[in-house]
XYZ file of C-alpha atoms in Angstrom:
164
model
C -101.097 -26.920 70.293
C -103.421 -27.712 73.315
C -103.332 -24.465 75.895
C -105.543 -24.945 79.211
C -106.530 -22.167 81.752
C -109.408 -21.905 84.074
C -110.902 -18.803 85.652
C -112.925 -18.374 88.782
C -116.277 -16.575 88.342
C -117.779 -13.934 90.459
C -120.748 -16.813 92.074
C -117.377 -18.997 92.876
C -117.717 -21.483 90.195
C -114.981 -22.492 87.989
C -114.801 -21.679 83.694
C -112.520 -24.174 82.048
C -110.928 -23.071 78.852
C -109.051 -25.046 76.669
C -107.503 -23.331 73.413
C -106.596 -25.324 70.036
C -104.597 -24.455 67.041
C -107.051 -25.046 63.866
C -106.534 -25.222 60.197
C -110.243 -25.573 59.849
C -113.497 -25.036 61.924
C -115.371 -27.600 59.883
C -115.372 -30.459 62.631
C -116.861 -28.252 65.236
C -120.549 -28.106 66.331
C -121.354 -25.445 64.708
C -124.967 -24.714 66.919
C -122.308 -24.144 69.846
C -120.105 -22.007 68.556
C -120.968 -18.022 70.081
C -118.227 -16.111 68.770
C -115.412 -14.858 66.145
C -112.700 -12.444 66.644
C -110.189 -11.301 64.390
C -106.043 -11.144 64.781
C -106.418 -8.250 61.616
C -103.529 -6.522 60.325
C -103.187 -3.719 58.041
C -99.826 -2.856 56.161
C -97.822 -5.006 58.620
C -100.225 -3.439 61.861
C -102.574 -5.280 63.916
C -105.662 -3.812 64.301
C -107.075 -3.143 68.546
C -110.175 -1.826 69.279
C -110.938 -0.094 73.041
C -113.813 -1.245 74.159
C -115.656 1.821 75.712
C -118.248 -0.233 78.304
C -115.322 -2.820 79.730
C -112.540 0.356 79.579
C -110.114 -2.660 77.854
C -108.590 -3.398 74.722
C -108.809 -6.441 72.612
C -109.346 -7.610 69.082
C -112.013 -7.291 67.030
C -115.162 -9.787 67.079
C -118.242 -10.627 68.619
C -120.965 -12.689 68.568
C -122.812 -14.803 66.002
C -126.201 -13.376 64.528
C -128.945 -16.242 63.531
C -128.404 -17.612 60.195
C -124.564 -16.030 59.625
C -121.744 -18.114 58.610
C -118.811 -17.791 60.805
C -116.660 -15.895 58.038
C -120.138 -13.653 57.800
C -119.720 -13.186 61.194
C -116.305 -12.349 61.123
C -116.573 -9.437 58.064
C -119.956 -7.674 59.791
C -118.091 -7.082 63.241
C -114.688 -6.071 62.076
C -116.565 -3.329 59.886
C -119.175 -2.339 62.570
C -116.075 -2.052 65.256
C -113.210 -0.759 62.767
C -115.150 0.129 59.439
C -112.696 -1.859 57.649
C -113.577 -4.469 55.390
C -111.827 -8.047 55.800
C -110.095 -9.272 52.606
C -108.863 -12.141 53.352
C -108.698 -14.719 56.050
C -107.308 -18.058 57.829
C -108.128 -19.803 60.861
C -105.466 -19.471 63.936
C -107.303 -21.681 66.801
C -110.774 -21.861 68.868
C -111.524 -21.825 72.479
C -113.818 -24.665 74.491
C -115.436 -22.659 77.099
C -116.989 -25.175 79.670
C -119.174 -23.580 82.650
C -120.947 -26.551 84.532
C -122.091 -29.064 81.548
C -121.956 -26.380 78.910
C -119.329 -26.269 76.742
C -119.317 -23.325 73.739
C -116.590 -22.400 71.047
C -114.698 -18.956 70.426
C -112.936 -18.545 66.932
C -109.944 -16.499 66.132
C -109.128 -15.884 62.457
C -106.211 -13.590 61.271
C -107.282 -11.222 58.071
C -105.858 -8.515 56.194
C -108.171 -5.639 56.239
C -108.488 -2.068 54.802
C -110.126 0.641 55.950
C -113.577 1.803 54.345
C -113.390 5.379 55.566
C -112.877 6.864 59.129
C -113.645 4.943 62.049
C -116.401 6.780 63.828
C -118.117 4.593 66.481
C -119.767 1.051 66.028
C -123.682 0.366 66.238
C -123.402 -0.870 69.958
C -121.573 2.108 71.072
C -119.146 -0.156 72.962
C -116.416 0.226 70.289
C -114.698 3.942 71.160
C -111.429 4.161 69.844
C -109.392 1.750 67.224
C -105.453 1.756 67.124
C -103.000 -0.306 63.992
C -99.842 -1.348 66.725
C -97.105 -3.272 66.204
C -97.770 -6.907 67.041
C -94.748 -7.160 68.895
C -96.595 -4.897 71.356
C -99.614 -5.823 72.262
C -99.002 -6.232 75.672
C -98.909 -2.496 75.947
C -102.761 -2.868 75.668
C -103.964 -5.957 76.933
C -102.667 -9.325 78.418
C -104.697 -12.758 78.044
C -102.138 -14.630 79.659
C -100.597 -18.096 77.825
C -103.687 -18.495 75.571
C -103.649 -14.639 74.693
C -100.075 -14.946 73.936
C -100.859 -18.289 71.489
C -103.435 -16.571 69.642
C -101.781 -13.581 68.660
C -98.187 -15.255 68.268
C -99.861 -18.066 65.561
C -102.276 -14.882 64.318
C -98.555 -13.255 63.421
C -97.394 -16.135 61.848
C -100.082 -16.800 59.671
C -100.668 -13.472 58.315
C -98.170 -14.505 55.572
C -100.812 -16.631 53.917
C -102.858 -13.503 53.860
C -101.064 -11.287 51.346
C -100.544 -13.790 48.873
């Protein structure tokens, strides 16, 4: 499923996004894609973390660190931001983020996840609180529109092949 939005920057200019469902990353550029964030659940939760710095909520994830896989990526920012360790995962979809000639990738996963011991704060200090909701509610917390709603809908589906 092909899901296009565009936002208008602060300088005016335009960012084109265009979302895809994926079974797979392996046919993407891999040198452009920036960043990896988790749909994670935990005995039928999802996991949200509040972002401290933006005052938001959102999923887990950041960016990729030189020489890390993407599922490396993945496992070092959901325990830095949750201190839970991923178990398993599956691709749900990426994002092409073009601003100007510069296009970059975004990958959501869903993984099942446990906790390590008591969330504290992450290394950043951007990560503040973490919450397990009901997936049904998300929208309590944060709303990225028809993309958003694709991410976490396929995210929820998925999560079967998780917790085989």
């Amino acid at each position: 499923m092909e899901i296009k939005s565009q936002i208008s920057n602060l300088d005016g200019s335009m960012t084109q996004i265009i979302y895809n469902d994926a079974d797979s990353f392996d046919f993407l550029d891999k040198s452009k894609v920036k960043q990896v964030y988790g749909v994670c659940f935990f005995e039928g939760k999802m996991l949200i973390v509040f972002n401290g710095k933006r005052k938001a909520w959102g999923l887990v994830g950041g960016s990729i660190e030189a020489g890390e896989s993407f599922e490396e990526c993945l496992k070092r920012e959901v325990k830095e931001e949750s201190n839970m360790q991923v178990l398993s995962s599956v691709p749900v979809g990426y994002q092409a983020v073009t601003i100007g000639d510069n296009t970059i990738y975004q990958l959501r996963y869903a993984c099942a996840v446990r906790p390590i011991d008591s969330f504290v704060a992450d290394p950043d200090n951007a990560i503040t609180e973490i919450k397990l909701i009901d997936p049904l509610s998300y929208k309590e917390f944060f709303d990225w529109g028809e993309i958003g709603n694709r991410i976490i809908k396929r995210g929820t589906e998925l999560k079967y092949k998780l917790f085989k």
